[in-house]
Amino acid sequence: MMPEILFGSTNGRNTYEILASPAYIHMVGQREEFSHNDFKKINDVYCSQKCTKKLKECKNNGYPGRDCNDCICPVGYTGKKSIDTRAGSNVALVVEKVETEELIPCVQNKGLEIKYRHDKGATGLVLCGSYENIIIPPTFSRTLLIYHGLEESHEVRISYKERKRKK
């Protein structure tokens, strides 16, 4: 969850600032549901004694399910289709255009979600409404795009480039 920007403020000033991308501002105040990482933390606190051995199969910040034999994975991390970069490279994206339903706060499972950070359990940047030329820096070798277009007029245009990783 991403609380209101003034959450806990005693002086009327913002309690935190968003450094990753200015587009995250439209996600502030999202309290519709717990995120994958919220559930993972709850699971760690209340269930870690039940599953004593860590499942090696839990990739992308997944965590053991109730029976300790399967993994609960973040949204979007199932299936086989992907475009992989060459070793030593990362993906740089330009969201050339997004046109979806405008929602504030913009929440997961609406608009376009871009998971580009190392922690795949974290909710990605979610864009609802009209955007142009949002630059997603080359931070990781895999980026996940989840698009929820509901109307015929909704659209997304994205370009990507492979960039050599800085040493």
PDB file of C-alpha atoms in Angstrom:
ATOM      1  CA  MET A   1       0.000   0.000   0.000  1.00  0.00           C
ATOM      2  CA  MET A   2       1.143   3.507  -0.697  1.00  0.00           C
ATOM      3  CA  PRO A   3      -0.349   5.876   1.905  1.00  0.00           C
ATOM      4  CA  GLU A   4      -1.278   9.490   1.267  1.00  0.00           C
ATOM      5  CA  ILE A   5       1.800  11.688   0.852  1.00  0.00           C
ATOM      6  CA  LEU A   6       0.982  13.554   4.103  1.00  0.00           C
ATOM      7  CA  PHE A   7       0.435  10.326   6.114  1.00  0.00           C
ATOM      8  CA  GLY A   8       1.789  10.814   9.641  1.00  0.00           C
ATOM      9  CA  SER A   9       2.882  14.412   8.991  1.00  0.00           C
ATOM     10  CA  THR A  10       2.846  16.684  12.024  1.00  0.00           C
ATOM     11  CA  ASN A  11       3.910  19.846  10.204  1.00  0.00           C
ATOM     12  CA  GLY A  12       1.767  19.698   7.039  1.00  0.00           C
ATOM     13  CA  ARG A  13       4.757  18.793   4.836  1.00  0.00           C
ATOM     14  CA  ASN A  14       5.114  15.627   2.782  1.00  0.00           C
ATOM     15  CA  THR A  15       6.351  12.656   4.813  1.00  0.00           C
ATOM     16  CA  TYR A  16       8.090  11.084   1.830  1.00  0.00           C
ATOM     17  CA  GLU A  17       8.962  11.870  -1.746  1.00  0.00           C
ATOM     18  CA  ILE A  18       8.842   9.710  -4.834  1.00  0.00           C
ATOM     19  CA  LEU A  19      12.266   9.390  -6.411  1.00  0.00           C
ATOM     20  CA  ALA A  20      11.751   6.619  -8.988  1.00  0.00           C
ATOM     21  CA  SER A  21       9.501   8.467 -11.475  1.00  0.00           C
ATOM     22  CA  PRO A  22       7.112  11.428 -11.219  1.00  0.00           C
ATOM     23  CA  ALA A  23       4.404   9.175 -12.718  1.00  0.00           C
ATOM     24  CA  TYR A  24       4.216   7.272  -9.389  1.00  0.00           C
ATOM     25  CA  ILE A  25       2.406  10.275  -7.851  1.00  0.00           C
ATOM     26  CA  HIS A  26      -0.913   9.019  -9.270  1.00  0.00           C
ATOM     27  CA  MET A  27      -0.546   5.784  -7.283  1.00  0.00           C
ATOM     28  CA  VAL A  28      -0.346   7.590  -3.925  1.00  0.00           C
ATOM     29  CA  GLY A  29      -3.237   6.839  -1.580  1.00  0.00           C
ATOM     30  CA  GLN A  30      -3.821   3.337  -2.972  1.00  0.00           C
ATOM     31  CA  ARG A  31      -5.542   1.353  -0.250  1.00  0.00           C
ATOM     32  CA  GLU A  32      -7.715  -0.884  -2.400  1.00  0.00           C
ATOM     33  CA  GLU A  33      -5.842  -4.060  -1.511  1.00  0.00           C
ATOM     34  CA  PHE A  34      -2.643  -5.379   0.015  1.00  0.00           C
ATOM     35  CA  SER A  35       0.299  -5.767  -2.347  1.00  0.00           C
ATOM     36  CA  HIS A  36       2.158  -9.031  -2.910  1.00  0.00           C
ATOM     37  CA  ASN A  37       4.948  -7.780  -0.639  1.00  0.00           C
ATOM     38  CA  ASP A  38       2.418  -6.867   2.088  1.00  0.00           C
ATOM     39  CA  PHE A  39       1.135 -10.459   2.029  1.00  0.00           C
ATOM     40  CA  LYS A  40       4.696 -11.783   1.934  1.00  0.00           C
ATOM     41  CA  LYS A  41       5.575  -9.812   5.090  1.00  0.00           C
ATOM     42  CA  ILE A  42       2.431 -11.056   6.845  1.00  0.00           C
ATOM     43  CA  ASN A  43       3.330 -14.607   5.792  1.00  0.00           C
ATOM     44  CA  ASP A  44       6.887 -14.173   7.106  1.00  0.00           C
ATOM     45  CA  VAL A  45       5.611 -12.949  10.498  1.00  0.00           C
ATOM     46  CA  TYR A  46       2.804 -15.450  11.043  1.00  0.00           C
ATOM     47  CA  CYS A  47       3.774 -18.517   8.987  1.00  0.00           C
ATOM     48  CA  SER A  48       7.579 -18.700   8.896  1.00  0.00           C
ATOM     49  CA  GLN A  49       7.620 -21.330  11.672  1.00  0.00           C
ATOM     50  CA  LYS A  50       5.289 -23.579   9.662  1.00  0.00           C
ATOM     51  CA  CYS A  51       7.478 -23.785   6.545  1.00  0.00           C
ATOM     52  CA  THR A  52      10.913 -24.383   8.009  1.00  0.00           C
ATOM     53  CA  LYS A  53      12.756 -25.022   4.747  1.00  0.00           C
ATOM     54  CA  LYS A  54      12.832 -22.241   2.177  1.00  0.00           C
ATOM     55  CA  LEU A  55      11.498 -23.271  -1.223  1.00  0.00           C
ATOM     56  CA  LYS A  56      14.211 -22.805  -3.838  1.00  0.00           C
ATOM     57  CA  GLU A  57      11.592 -22.731  -6.585  1.00  0.00           C
ATOM     58  CA  CYS A  58      10.064 -19.477  -5.317  1.00  0.00           C
ATOM     59  CA  LYS A  59      11.435 -17.025  -7.879  1.00  0.00           C
ATOM     60  CA  ASN A  60      10.681 -13.329  -8.400  1.00  0.00           C
ATOM     61  CA  ASN A  61      10.105 -12.738  -4.683  1.00  0.00           C
ATOM     62  CA  GLY A  62       7.501 -15.491  -4.341  1.00  0.00           C
ATOM     63  CA  TYR A  63       6.801 -17.096  -0.961  1.00  0.00           C
ATOM     64  CA  PRO A  64       5.587 -20.537   0.234  1.00  0.00           C
ATOM     65  CA  GLY A  65       1.857 -21.242   0.128  1.00  0.00           C
ATOM     66  CA  ARG A  66      -0.225 -22.806   2.915  1.00  0.00           C
ATOM     67  CA  ASP A  67       0.988 -26.358   2.309  1.00  0.00           C
ATOM     68  CA  CYS A  68       4.661 -25.268   2.058  1.00  0.00           C
ATOM     69  CA  ASN A  69       5.004 -27.144  -1.266  1.00  0.00           C
ATOM     70  CA  ASP A  70       4.078 -24.441  -3.771  1.00  0.00           C
ATOM     71  CA  CYS A  71       4.922 -20.789  -4.273  1.00  0.00           C
ATOM     72  CA  ILE A  72       2.691 -17.740  -4.324  1.00  0.00           C
ATOM     73  CA  CYS A  73       4.136 -15.561  -7.066  1.00  0.00           C
ATOM     74  CA  PRO A  74       3.687 -11.836  -7.757  1.00  0.00           C
ATOM     75  CA  VAL A  75       1.086 -10.772 -10.314  1.00  0.00           C
ATOM     76  CA  GLY A  76       2.272 -11.504 -13.847  1.00  0.00           C
ATOM     77  CA  TYR A  77       4.944 -14.068 -13.047  1.00  0.00           C
ATOM     78  CA  THR A  78       3.451 -17.147 -14.635  1.00  0.00           C
ATOM     79  CA  GLY A  79       3.705 -18.396 -18.190  1.00  0.00           C
ATOM     80  CA  LYS A  80       6.551 -18.784 -20.646  1.00  0.00           C
ATOM     81  CA  LYS A  81       6.597 -15.808 -23.056  1.00  0.00           C
ATOM     82  CA  SER A  82       9.481 -13.385 -22.709  1.00  0.00           C
ATOM     83  CA  ILE A  83      12.069 -11.465 -24.672  1.00  0.00           C
ATOM     84  CA  ASP A  84      15.421 -11.903 -22.971  1.00  0.00           C
ATOM     85  CA  THR A  85      18.373  -9.546 -23.200  1.00  0.00           C
ATOM     86  CA  ARG A  86      21.902 -10.698 -23.869  1.00  0.00           C
ATOM     87  CA  ALA A  87      24.127 -11.340 -20.864  1.00  0.00           C
ATOM     88  CA  GLY A  88      25.433  -8.065 -19.427  1.00  0.00           C
ATOM     89  CA  SER A  89      22.506  -6.012 -20.752  1.00  0.00           C
ATOM     90  CA  ASN A  90      19.415  -4.344 -19.321  1.00  0.00           C
ATOM     91  CA  VAL A  91      16.123  -3.208 -20.864  1.00  0.00           C
ATOM     92  CA  ALA A  92      15.379   0.507 -21.366  1.00  0.00           C
ATOM     93  CA  LEU A  93      11.749   1.352 -22.190  1.00  0.00           C
ATOM     94  CA  VAL A  94       9.985   4.392 -23.544  1.00  0.00           C
ATOM     95  CA  VAL A  95       6.246   4.395 -22.990  1.00  0.00           C
ATOM     96  CA  GLU A  96       5.444   6.431 -26.086  1.00  0.00           C
ATOM     97  CA  LYS A  97       1.708   6.601 -25.398  1.00  0.00           C
ATOM     98  CA  VAL A  98      -0.806   5.265 -22.882  1.00  0.00           C
ATOM     99  CA  GLU A  99      -4.514   5.910 -23.158  1.00  0.00           C
ATOM    100  CA  THR A 100      -6.626   4.086 -20.542  1.00  0.00           C
ATOM    101  CA  GLU A 101      -9.307   4.921 -18.008  1.00  0.00           C
ATOM    102  CA  GLU A 102      -8.116   7.711 -15.699  1.00  0.00           C
ATOM    103  CA  LEU A 103      -8.158   6.614 -12.063  1.00  0.00           C
ATOM    104  CA  ILE A 104      -6.731   8.370  -9.015  1.00  0.00           C
ATOM    105  CA  PRO A 105      -5.333   6.611  -7.206  1.00  0.00           C
ATOM    106  CA  CYS A 106      -4.244   4.333 -10.009  1.00  0.00           C
ATOM    107  CA  VAL A 107      -4.100   0.754  -8.706  1.00  0.00           C
ATOM    108  CA  GLN A 108      -2.759  -2.630  -9.739  1.00  0.00           C
ATOM    109  CA  ASN A 109      -4.913  -4.494 -12.295  1.00  0.00           C
ATOM    110  CA  LYS A 110      -5.893  -1.223 -14.008  1.00  0.00           C
ATOM    111  CA  GLY A 111      -4.227   0.569 -16.924  1.00  0.00           C
ATOM    112  CA  LEU A 112      -0.625  -0.420 -17.684  1.00  0.00           C
ATOM    113  CA  GLU A 113       1.653  -1.857 -15.006  1.00  0.00           C
ATOM    114  CA  ILE A 114       5.411  -1.889 -15.599  1.00  0.00           C
ATOM    115  CA  LYS A 115       7.531  -3.995 -13.254  1.00  0.00           C
ATOM    116  CA  TYR A 116      11.086  -2.903 -13.950  1.00  0.00           C
ATOM    117  CA  ARG A 117      12.781  -2.851 -10.566  1.00  0.00           C
ATOM    118  CA  HIS A 118      14.812  -5.649  -9.010  1.00  0.00           C
ATOM    119  CA  ASP A 119      12.081  -6.523  -6.452  1.00  0.00           C
ATOM    120  CA  LYS A 120       9.496  -8.274  -8.628  1.00  0.00           C
ATOM    121  CA  GLY A 121       7.150  -8.620  -5.638  1.00  0.00           C
ATOM    122  CA  ALA A 122       6.678  -4.857  -5.458  1.00  0.00           C
ATOM    123  CA  THR A 123       3.807  -3.310  -7.379  1.00  0.00           C
ATOM    124  CA  GLY A 124       5.212  -1.802 -10.546  1.00  0.00           C
ATOM    125  CA  LEU A 125       4.575   1.644 -11.955  1.00  0.00           C
ATOM    126  CA  VAL A 126       0.865   1.684 -12.851  1.00  0.00           C
ATOM    127  CA  LEU A 127      -0.283   4.222 -15.453  1.00  0.00           C
ATOM    128  CA  CYS A 128      -3.998   5.050 -15.726  1.00  0.00           C
ATOM    129  CA  GLY A 129      -5.148   7.839 -18.019  1.00  0.00           C
ATOM    130  CA  SER A 130      -3.159   9.669 -20.706  1.00  0.00           C
ATOM    131  CA  TYR A 131       0.639   9.651 -20.743  1.00  0.00           C
ATOM    132  CA  GLU A 132       3.341  10.251 -23.323  1.00  0.00           C
ATOM    133  CA  ASN A 133       7.086   9.677 -23.341  1.00  0.00           C
ATOM    134  CA  ILE A 134       7.550   8.087 -19.918  1.00  0.00           C
ATOM    135  CA  ILE A 135      11.146   6.876 -19.762  1.00  0.00           C
ATOM    136  CA  ILE A 136      11.846   3.697 -17.810  1.00  0.00           C
ATOM    137  CA  PRO A 137      15.588   3.476 -17.112  1.00  0.00           C
ATOM    138  CA  PRO A 138      17.584   0.317 -17.843  1.00  0.00           C
ATOM    139  CA  THR A 139      17.668  -0.995 -14.271  1.00  0.00           C
ATOM    140  CA  PHE A 140      17.202  -4.734 -14.787  1.00  0.00           C
ATOM    141  CA  SER A 141      17.495  -7.372 -17.517  1.00  0.00           C
ATOM    142  CA  ARG A 142      13.786  -8.252 -17.406  1.00  0.00           C
ATOM    143  CA  THR A 143      10.783  -5.953 -17.428  1.00  0.00           C
ATOM    144  CA  LEU A 144       7.207  -7.152 -17.101  1.00  0.00           C
ATOM    145  CA  LEU A 145       4.323  -5.325 -18.803  1.00  0.00           C
ATOM    146  CA  ILE A 146       0.722  -6.002 -17.772  1.00  0.00           C
ATOM    147  CA  TYR A 147      -1.925  -4.159 -19.796  1.00  0.00           C
ATOM    148  CA  HIS A 148      -5.595  -3.827 -18.858  1.00  0.00           C
ATOM    149  CA  GLY A 149      -7.263  -2.023 -21.751  1.00  0.00           C
ATOM    150  CA  LEU A 150     -11.024  -2.025 -21.254  1.00  0.00           C
ATOM    151  CA  GLU A 151     -12.275   0.082 -24.156  1.00  0.00           C
ATOM    152  CA  GLU A 152     -11.655  -0.010 -27.896  1.00  0.00           C
ATOM    153  CA  SER A 153     -10.128   3.486 -27.642  1.00  0.00           C
ATOM    154  CA  HIS A 154      -7.533   2.397 -25.052  1.00  0.00           C
ATOM    155  CA  GLU A 155      -4.018   1.905 -26.374  1.00  0.00           C
ATOM    156  CA  VAL A 156      -0.389   1.497 -25.405  1.00  0.00           C
ATOM    157  CA  ARG A 157       2.710   2.119 -27.543  1.00  0.00           C
ATOM    158  CA  ILE A 158       6.084   1.107 -26.155  1.00  0.00           C
ATOM    159  CA  SER A 159       9.573   0.928 -27.575  1.00  0.00           C
ATOM    160  CA  TYR A 160      12.518  -0.768 -25.936  1.00  0.00           C
ATOM    161  CA  LYS A 161      16.270  -0.968 -26.329  1.00  0.00           C
ATOM    162  CA  GLU A 162      18.883  -3.245 -24.938  1.00  0.00           C
ATOM    163  CA  ARG A 163      21.567  -1.306 -23.060  1.00  0.00           C
ATOM    164  CA  LYS A 164      24.909  -2.610 -21.879  1.00  0.00           C
ATOM    165  CA  ARG A 165      25.032  -2.779 -18.099  1.00  0.00           C
ATOM    166  CA  LYS A 166      27.289  -0.178 -16.487  1.00  0.00           C
ATOM    167  CA  LYS A 167      30.102  -1.705 -14.485  1.00  0.00           C
TER     168      LYS A 167
END
